[in-house]
PDB file of C-alpha atoms in Angstrom:
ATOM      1  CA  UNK A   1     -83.042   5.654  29.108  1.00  0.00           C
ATOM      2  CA  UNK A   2     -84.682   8.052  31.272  1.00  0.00           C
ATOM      3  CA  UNK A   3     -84.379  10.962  29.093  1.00  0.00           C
ATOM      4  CA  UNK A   4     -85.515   8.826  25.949  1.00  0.00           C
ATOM      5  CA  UNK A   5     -88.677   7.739  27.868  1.00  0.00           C
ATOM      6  CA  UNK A   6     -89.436  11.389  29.046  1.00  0.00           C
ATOM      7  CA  UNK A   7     -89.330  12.540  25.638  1.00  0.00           C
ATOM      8  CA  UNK A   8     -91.570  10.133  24.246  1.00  0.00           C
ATOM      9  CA  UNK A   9     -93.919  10.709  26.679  1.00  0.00           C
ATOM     10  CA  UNK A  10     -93.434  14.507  26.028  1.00  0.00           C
ATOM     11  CA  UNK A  11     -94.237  13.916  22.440  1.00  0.00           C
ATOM     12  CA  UNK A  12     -97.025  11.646  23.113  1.00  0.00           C
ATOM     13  CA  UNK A  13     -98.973  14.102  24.996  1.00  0.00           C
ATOM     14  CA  UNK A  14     -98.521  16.825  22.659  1.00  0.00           C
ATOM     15  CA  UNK A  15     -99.593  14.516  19.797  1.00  0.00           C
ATOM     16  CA  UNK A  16    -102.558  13.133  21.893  1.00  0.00           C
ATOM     17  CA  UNK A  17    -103.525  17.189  21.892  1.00  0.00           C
ATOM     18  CA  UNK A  18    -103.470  17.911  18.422  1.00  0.00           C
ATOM     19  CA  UNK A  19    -104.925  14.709  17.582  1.00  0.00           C
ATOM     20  CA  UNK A  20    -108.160  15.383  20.015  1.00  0.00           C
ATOM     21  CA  UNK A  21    -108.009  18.950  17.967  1.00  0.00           C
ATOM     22  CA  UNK A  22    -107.856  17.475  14.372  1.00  0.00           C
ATOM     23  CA  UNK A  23    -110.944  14.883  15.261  1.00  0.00           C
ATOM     24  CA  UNK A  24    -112.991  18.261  16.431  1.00  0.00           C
ATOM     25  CA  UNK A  25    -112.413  19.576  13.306  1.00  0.00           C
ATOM     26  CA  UNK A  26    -113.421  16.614  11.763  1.00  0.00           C
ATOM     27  CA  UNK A  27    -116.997  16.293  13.376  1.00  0.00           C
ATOM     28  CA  UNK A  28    -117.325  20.203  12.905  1.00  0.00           C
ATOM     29  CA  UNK A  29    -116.572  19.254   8.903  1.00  0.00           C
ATOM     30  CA  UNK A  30    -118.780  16.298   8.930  1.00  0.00           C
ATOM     31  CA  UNK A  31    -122.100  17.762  11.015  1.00  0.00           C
ATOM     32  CA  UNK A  32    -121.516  21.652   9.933  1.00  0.00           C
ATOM     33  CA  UNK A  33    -119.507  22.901   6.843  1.00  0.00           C
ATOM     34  CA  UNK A  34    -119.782  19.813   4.727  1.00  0.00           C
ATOM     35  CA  UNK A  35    -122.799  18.038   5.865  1.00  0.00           C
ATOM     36  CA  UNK A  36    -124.214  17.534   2.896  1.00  0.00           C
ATOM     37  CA  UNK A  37    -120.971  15.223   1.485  1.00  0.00           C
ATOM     38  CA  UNK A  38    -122.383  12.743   4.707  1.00  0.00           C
ATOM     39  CA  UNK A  39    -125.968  13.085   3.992  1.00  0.00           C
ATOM     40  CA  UNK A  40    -127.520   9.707   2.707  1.00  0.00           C
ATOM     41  CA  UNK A  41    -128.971   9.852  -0.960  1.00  0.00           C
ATOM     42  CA  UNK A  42    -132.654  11.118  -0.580  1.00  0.00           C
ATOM     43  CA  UNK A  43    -135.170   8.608  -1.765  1.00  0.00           C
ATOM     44  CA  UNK A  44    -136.342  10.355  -4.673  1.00  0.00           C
ATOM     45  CA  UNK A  45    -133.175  10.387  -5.860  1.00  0.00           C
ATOM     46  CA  UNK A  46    -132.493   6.781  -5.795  1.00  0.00           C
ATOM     47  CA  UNK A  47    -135.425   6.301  -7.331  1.00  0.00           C
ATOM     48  CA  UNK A  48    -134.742   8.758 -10.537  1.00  0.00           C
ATOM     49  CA  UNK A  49    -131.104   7.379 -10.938  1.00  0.00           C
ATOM     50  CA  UNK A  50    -132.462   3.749 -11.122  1.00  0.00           C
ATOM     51  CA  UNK A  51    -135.391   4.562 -13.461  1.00  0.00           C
ATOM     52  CA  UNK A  52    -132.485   6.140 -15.943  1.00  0.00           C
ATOM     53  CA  UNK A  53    -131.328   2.988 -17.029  1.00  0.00           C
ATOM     54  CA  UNK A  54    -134.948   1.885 -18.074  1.00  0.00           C
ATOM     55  CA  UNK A  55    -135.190   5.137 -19.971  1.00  0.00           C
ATOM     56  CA  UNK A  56    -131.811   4.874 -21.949  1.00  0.00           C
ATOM     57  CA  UNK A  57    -133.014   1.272 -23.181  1.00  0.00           C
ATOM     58  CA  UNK A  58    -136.136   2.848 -24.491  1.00  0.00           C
ATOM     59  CA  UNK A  59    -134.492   5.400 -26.067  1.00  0.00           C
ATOM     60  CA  UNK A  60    -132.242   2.871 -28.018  1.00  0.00           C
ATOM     61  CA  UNK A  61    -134.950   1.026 -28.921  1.00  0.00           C
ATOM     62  CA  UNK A  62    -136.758   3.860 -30.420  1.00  0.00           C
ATOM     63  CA  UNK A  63    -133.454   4.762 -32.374  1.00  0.00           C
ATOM     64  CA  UNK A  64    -133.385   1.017 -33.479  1.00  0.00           C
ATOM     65  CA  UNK A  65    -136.697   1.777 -34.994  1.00  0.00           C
ATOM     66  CA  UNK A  66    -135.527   4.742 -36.716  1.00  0.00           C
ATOM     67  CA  UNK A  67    -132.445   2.670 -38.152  1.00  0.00           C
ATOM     68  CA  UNK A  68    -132.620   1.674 -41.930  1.00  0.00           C
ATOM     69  CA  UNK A  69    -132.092  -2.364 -40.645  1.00  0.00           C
ATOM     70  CA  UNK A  70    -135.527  -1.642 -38.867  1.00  0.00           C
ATOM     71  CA  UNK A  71    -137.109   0.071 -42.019  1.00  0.00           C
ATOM     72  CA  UNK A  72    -136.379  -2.397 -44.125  1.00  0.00           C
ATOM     73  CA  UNK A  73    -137.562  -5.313 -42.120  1.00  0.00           C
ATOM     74  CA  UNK A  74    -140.803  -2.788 -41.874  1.00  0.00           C
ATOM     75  CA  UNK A  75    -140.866  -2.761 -45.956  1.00  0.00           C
ATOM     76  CA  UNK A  76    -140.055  -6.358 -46.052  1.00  0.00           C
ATOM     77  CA  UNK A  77    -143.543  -7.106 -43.575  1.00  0.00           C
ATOM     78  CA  UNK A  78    -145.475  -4.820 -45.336  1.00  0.00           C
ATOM     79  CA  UNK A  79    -144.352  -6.691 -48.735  1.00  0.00           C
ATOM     80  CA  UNK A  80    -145.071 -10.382 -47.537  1.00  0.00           C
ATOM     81  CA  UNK A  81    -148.536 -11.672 -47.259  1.00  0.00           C
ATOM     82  CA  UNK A  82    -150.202 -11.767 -44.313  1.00  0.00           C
ATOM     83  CA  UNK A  83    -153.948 -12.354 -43.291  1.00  0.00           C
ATOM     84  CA  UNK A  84    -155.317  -9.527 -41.721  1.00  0.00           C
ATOM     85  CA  UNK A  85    -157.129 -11.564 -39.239  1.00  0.00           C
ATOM     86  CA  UNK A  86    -154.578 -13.441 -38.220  1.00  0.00           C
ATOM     87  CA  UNK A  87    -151.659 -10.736 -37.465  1.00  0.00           C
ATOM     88  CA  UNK A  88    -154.501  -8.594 -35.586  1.00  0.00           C
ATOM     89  CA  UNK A  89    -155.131 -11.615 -33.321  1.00  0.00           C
ATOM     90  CA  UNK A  90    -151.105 -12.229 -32.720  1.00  0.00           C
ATOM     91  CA  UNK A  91    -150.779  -8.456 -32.275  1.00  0.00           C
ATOM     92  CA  UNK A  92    -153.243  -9.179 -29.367  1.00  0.00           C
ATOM     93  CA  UNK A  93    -152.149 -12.261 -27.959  1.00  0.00           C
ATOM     94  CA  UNK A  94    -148.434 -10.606 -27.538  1.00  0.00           C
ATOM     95  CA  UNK A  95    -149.943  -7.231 -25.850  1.00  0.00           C
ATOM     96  CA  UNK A  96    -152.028  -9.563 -23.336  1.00  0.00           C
ATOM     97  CA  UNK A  97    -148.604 -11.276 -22.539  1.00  0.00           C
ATOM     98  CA  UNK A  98    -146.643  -8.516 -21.965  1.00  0.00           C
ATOM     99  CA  UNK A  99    -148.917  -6.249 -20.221  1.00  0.00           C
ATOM    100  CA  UNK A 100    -149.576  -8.452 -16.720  1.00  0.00           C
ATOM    101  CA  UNK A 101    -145.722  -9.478 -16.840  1.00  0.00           C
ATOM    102  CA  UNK A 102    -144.685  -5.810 -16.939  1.00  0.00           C
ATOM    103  CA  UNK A 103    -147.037  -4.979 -14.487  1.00  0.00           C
ATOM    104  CA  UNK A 104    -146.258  -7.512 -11.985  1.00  0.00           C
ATOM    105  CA  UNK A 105    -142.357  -6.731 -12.411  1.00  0.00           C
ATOM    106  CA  UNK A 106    -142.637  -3.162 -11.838  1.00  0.00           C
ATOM    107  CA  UNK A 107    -145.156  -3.715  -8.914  1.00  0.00           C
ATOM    108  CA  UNK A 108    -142.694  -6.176  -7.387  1.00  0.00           C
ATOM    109  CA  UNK A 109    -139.816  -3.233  -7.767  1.00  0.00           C
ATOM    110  CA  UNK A 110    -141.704  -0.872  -6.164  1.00  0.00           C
ATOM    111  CA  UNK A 111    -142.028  -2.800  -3.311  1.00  0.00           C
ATOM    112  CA  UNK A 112    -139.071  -3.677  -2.904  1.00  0.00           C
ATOM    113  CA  UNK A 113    -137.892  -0.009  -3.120  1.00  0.00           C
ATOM    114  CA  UNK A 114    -140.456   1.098  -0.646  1.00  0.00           C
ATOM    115  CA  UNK A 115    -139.471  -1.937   2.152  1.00  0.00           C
ATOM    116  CA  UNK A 116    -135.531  -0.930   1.252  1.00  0.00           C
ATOM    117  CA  UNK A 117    -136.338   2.808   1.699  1.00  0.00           C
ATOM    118  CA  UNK A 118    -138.886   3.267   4.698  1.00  0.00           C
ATOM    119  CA  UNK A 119    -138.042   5.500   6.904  1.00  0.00           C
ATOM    120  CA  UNK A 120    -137.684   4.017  10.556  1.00  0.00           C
ATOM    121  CA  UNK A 121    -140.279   5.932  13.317  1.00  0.00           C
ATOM    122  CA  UNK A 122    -138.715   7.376  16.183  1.00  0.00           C
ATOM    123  CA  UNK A 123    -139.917   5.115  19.373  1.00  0.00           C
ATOM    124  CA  UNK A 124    -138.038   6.557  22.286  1.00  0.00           C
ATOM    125  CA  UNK A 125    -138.028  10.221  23.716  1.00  0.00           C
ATOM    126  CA  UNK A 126    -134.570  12.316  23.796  1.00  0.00           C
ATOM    127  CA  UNK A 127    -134.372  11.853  27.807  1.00  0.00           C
ATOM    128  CA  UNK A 128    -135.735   8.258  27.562  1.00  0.00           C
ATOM    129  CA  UNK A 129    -132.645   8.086  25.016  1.00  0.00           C
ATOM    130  CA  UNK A 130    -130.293   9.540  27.082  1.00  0.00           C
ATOM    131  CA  UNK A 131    -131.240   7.221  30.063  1.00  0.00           C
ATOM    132  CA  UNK A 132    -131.125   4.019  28.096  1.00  0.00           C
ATOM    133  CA  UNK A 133    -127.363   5.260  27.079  1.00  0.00           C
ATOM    134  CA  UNK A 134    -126.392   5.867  30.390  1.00  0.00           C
ATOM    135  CA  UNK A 135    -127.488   2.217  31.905  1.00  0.00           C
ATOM    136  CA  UNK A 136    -126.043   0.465  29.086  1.00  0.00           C
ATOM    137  CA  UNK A 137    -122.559   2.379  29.356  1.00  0.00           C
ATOM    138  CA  UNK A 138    -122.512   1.497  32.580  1.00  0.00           C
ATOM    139  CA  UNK A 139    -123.186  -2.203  31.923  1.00  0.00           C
ATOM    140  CA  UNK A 140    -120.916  -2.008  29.733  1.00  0.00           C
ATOM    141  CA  UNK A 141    -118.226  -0.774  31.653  1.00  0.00           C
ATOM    142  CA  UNK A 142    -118.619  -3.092  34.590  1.00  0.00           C
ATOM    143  CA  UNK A 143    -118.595  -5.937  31.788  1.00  0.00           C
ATOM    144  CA  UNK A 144    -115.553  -4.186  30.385  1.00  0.00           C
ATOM    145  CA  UNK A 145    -114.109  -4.482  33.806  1.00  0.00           C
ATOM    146  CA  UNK A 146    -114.238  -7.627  34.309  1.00  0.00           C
ATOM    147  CA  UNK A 147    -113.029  -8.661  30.715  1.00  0.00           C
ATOM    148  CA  UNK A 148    -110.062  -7.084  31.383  1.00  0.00           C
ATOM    149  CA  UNK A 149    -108.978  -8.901  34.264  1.00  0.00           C
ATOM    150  CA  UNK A 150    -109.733 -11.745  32.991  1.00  0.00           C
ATOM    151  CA  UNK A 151    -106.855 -11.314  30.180  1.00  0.00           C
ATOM    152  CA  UNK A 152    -103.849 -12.387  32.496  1.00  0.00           C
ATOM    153  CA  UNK A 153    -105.220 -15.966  33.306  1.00  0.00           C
ATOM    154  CA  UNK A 154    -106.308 -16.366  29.525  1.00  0.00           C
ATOM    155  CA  UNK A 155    -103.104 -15.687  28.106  1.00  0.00           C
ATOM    156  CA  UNK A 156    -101.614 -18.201  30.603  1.00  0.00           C
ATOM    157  CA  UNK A 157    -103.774 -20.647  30.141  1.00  0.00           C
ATOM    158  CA  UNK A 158    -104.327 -20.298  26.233  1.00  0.00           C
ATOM    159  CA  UNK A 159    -100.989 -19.774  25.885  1.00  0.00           C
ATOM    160  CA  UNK A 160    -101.912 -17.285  24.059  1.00  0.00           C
ATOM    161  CA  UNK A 161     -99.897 -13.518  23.305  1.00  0.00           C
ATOM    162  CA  UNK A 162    -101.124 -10.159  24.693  1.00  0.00           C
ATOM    163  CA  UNK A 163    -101.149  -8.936  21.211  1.00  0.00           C
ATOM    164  CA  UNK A 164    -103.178 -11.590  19.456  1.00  0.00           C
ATOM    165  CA  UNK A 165    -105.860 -11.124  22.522  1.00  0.00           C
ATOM    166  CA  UNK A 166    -105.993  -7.581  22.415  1.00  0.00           C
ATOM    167  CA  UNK A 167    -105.825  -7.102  18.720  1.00  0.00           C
ATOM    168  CA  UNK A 168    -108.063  -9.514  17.778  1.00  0.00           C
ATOM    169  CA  UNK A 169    -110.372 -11.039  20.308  1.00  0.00           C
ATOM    170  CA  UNK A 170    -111.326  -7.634  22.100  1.00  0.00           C
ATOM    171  CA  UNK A 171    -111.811  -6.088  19.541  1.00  0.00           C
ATOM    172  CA  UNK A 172    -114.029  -8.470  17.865  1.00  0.00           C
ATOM    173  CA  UNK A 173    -115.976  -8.712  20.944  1.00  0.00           C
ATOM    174  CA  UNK A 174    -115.933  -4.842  21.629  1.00  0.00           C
ATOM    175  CA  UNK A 175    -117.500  -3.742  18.339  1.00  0.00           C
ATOM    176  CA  UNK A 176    -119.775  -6.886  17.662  1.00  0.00           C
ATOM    177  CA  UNK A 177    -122.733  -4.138  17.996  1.00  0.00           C
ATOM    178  CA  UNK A 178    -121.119  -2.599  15.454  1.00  0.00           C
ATOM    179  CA  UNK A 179    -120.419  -5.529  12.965  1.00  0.00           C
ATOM    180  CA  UNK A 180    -124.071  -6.424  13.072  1.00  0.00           C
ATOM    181  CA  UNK A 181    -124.965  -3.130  12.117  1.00  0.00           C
ATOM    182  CA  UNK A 182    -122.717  -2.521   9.477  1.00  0.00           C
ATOM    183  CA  UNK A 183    -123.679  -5.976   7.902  1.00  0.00           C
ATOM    184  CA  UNK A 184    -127.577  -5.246   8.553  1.00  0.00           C
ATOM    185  CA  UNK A 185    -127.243  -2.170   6.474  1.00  0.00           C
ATOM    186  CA  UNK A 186    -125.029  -3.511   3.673  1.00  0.00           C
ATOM    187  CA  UNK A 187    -127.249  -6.082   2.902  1.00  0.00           C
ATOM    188  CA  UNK A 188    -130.177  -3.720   2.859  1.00  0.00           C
ATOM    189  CA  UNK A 189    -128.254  -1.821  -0.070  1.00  0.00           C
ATOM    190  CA  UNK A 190    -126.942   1.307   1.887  1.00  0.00           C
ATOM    191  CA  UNK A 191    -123.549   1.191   1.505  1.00  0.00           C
ATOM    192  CA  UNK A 192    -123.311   4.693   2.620  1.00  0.00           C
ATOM    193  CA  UNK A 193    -124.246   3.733   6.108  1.00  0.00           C
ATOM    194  CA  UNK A 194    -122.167   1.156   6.611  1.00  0.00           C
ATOM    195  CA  UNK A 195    -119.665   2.386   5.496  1.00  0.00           C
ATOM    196  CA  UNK A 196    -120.038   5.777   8.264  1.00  0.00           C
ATOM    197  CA  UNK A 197    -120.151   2.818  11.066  1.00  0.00           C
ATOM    198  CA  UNK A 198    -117.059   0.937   9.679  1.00  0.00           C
ATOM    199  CA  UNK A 199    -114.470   3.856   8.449  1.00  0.00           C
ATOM    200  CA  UNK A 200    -116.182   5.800  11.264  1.00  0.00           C
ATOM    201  CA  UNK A 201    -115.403   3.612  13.987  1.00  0.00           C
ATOM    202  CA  UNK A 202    -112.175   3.345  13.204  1.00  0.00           C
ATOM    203  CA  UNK A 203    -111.506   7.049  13.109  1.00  0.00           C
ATOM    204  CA  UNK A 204    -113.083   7.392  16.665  1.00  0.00           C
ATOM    205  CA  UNK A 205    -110.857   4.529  18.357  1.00  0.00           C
ATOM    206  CA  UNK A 206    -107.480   6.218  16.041  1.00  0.00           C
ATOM    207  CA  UNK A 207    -108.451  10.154  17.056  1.00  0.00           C
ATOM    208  CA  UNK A 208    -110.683   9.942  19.888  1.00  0.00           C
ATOM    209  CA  UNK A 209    -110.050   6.845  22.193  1.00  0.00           C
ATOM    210  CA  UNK A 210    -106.422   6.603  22.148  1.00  0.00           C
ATOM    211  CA  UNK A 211    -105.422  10.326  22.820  1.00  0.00           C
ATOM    212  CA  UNK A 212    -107.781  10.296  25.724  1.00  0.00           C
ATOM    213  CA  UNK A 213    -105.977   7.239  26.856  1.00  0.00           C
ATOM    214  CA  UNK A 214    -103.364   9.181  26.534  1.00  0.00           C
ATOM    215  CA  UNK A 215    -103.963  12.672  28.310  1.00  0.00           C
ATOM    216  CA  UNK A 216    -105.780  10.746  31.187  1.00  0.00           C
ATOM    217  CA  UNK A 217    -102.931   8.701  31.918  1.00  0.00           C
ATOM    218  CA  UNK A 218    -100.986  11.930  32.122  1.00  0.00           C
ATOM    219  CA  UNK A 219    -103.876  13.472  34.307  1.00  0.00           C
ATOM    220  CA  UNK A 220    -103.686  10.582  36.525  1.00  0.00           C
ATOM    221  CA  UNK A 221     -99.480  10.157  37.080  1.00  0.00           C
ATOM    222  CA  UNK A 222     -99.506   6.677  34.484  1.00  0.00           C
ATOM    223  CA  UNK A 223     -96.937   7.016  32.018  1.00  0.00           C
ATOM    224  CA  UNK A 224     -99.400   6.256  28.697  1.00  0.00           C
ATOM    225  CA  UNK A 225     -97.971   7.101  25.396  1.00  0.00           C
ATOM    226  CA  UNK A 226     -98.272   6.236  21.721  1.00  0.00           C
ATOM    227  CA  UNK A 227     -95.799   4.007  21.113  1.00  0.00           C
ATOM    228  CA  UNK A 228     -96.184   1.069  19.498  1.00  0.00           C
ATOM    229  CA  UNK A 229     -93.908  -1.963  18.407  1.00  0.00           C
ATOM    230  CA  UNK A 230     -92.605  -1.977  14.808  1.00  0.00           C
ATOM    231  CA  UNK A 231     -94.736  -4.885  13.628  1.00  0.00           C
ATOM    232  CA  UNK A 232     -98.206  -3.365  15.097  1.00  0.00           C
ATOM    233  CA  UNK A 233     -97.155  -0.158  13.193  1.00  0.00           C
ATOM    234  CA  UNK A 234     -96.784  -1.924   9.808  1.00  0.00           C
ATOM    235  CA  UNK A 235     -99.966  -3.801   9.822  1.00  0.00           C
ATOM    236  CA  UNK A 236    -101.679  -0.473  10.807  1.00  0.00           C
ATOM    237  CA  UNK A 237     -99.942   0.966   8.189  1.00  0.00           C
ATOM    238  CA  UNK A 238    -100.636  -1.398   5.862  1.00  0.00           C
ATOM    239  CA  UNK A 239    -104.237  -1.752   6.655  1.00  0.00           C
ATOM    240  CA  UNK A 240    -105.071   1.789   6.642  1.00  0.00           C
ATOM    241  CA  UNK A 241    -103.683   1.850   3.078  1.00  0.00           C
ATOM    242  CA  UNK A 242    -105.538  -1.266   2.066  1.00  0.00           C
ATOM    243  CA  UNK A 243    -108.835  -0.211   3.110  1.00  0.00           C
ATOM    244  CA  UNK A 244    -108.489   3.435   1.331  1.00  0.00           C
ATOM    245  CA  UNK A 245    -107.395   2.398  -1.776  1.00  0.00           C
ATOM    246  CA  UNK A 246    -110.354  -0.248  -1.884  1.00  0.00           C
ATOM    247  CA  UNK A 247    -113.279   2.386  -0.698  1.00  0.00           C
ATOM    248  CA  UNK A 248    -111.511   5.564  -2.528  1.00  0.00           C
ATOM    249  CA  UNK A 249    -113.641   5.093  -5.831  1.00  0.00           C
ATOM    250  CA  UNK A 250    -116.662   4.926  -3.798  1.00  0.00           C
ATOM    251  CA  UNK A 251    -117.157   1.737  -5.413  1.00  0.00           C
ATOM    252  CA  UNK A 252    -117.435  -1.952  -4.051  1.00  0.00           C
ATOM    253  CA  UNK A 253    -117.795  -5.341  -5.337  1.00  0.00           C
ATOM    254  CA  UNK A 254    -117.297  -8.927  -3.726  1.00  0.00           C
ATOM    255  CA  UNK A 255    -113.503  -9.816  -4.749  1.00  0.00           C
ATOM    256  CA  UNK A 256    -112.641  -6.414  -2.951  1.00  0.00           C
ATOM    257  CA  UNK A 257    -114.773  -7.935   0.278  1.00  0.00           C
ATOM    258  CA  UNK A 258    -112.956 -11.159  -0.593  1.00  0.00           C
ATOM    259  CA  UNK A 259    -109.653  -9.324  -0.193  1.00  0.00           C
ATOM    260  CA  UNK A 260    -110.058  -7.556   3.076  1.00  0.00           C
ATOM    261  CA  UNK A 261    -111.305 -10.529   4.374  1.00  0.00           C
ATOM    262  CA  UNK A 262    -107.974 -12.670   3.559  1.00  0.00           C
ATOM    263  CA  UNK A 263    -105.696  -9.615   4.803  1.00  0.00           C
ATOM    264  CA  UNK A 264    -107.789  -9.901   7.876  1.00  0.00           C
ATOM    265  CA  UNK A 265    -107.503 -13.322   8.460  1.00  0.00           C
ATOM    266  CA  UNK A 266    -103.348 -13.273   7.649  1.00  0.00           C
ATOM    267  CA  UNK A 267    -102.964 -10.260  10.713  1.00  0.00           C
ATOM    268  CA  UNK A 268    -104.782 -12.826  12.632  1.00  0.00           C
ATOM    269  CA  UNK A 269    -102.321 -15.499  11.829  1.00  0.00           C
ATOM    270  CA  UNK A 270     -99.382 -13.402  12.444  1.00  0.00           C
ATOM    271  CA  UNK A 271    -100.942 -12.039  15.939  1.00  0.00           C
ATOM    272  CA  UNK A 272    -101.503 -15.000  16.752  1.00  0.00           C
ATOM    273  CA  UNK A 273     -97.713 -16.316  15.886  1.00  0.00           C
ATOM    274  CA  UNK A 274     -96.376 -13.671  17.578  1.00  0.00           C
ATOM    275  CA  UNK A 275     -93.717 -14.752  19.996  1.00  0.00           C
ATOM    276  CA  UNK A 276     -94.541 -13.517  23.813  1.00  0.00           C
ATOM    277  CA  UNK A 277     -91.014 -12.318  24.228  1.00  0.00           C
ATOM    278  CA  UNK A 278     -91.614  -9.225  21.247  1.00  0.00           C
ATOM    279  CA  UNK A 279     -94.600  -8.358  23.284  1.00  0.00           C
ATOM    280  CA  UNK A 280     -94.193  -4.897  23.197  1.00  0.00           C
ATOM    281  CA  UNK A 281     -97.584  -3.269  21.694  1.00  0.00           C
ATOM    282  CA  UNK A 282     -98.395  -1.983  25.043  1.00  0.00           C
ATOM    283  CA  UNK A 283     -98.444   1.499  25.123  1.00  0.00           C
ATOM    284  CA  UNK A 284     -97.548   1.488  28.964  1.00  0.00           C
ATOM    285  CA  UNK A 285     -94.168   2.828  29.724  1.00  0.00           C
ATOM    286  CA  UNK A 286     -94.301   2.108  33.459  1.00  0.00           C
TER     287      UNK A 286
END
């Protein structure tokens, strides 16, 4: 038993290294090499892709014109009788109409682009920045602090599993920040940023976080490794597979939000079933 745990703590630290190595690489691909595959869409470019549409219809009407249905209805007005007067003062009437209706739909477009697509002014210095980060962190981590130790006494009296309260309520808590901005920008229309705070997120806490964990409870004599139980595996497993086969095309809709929120809310039923005696996600060894 004492050889097994030595060499899965063995293996966890070497994994924890090449781990902290692979997400270097990946910020060096994302901010250096392939920057440009992270960059939002420019504005201009939004707006030339949605004006396309508008021009294809005109295009097809103007071929609709051309077509010999349209000539013949042509020959078939030009053969009927019709008051001069009368057409010229319909011709009118229909060109007043649709004039201030086009204009006020367009106008309301446009300004609905512009409040979508305004760029946000910078408000706070890079050392007033810096400053600001540093107090909250450390708010943060004294509130941290004290939600951890408060995790014994609510699983006893919530009767409640480790896993369900560190799965789920932590981390709901922990990246509420991050919820609200990932919703905030979704509903403005840029899917491309919320998507960098959700998938991104995820691949700090998976590459970042946990082989820290992992190398500082090495640095510091605390047998941390990478274990985890079989079921906690399976529904990461699972869930990491979900979630790229839904955002692979690049394309969303709401039955595909509909879905990730019921696979959600089932892992949060089975954490929450999970007996006390399979505890075992804890990646402590001691």
């Amino acid at each position: 038993d004492a050889d097994l745990k030595s060499g899965l703590l063995t293996l966890s630290h070497v994994t924890a290294i090449f781990m902290l190595v692979v997400y270097i690489a990946y910020l060096f691909f994302q901010l250096r090499t392939h920057a440009n595959l992270f960059s939002a869409i420019p504005i201009e470019d939004r707006k030339a892709a949605a004006q396309k549409p508008k021009r294809a219809d005109k295009d097809e009407d103007k071929d609709e014109e051309g077509s010999p249905a349209a000539e013949t209805a042509v020959v078939t007005a030009a053969a009927s009788p019709v008051n001069p007067a009368t057409a010229a003062a319909s011709q009118d009437q229909i060109v007043a109409i649709e004039e201030p209706a086009n204009a006020v739909e367009e106008k309301s477009n446009e300004e609905e682009e512009e409040e979508d697509d305004e760029e946000e002014e910078i408000e706070l210095t890079l050392w007033a920045s810096l400053v600001l980060l540093l107090i909250t962190v450390g708010f943060i981590g004294v509130c941290a602090e004290f939600l951890v130790d408060s995790i014994d006494g609510l699983t006893t009296s919530w009767n409640l599993s480790r896993s369900f309260v560190g799965m789920i309520i932590l981390a709901i808590v922990g990246n509420a920040s991050e919820h609200y901005s990932a919703i905030s920008v979704a509903v403005k229309n840029k899917m491309d940023l919320a998507l960098g705070v959700a998938v991104g997120s995820s691949i700090q806490i998976a590459l970042f976080v946990m082989p820290v964990l992992c190398i500082l409870g090495w640095i510091i004599d605390q047998p941390m490794s990478l274990y985890f139980s079989p079921f906690t595996t399976v529904v990461l497993f699972i869930t990491v597979l979900l979630v790229n086969y839904i955002i692979g095309d690049g394309r969303t809709n709401w039955l595909e939000g509909l879905v990730l929120i019921i696979a959600y809310v089932i892992i949060g039923v089975a954490y929450f079933l999970y007996p006390k005696d399979m505890d075992t996600s804890s990646t402590s060894l001691g």
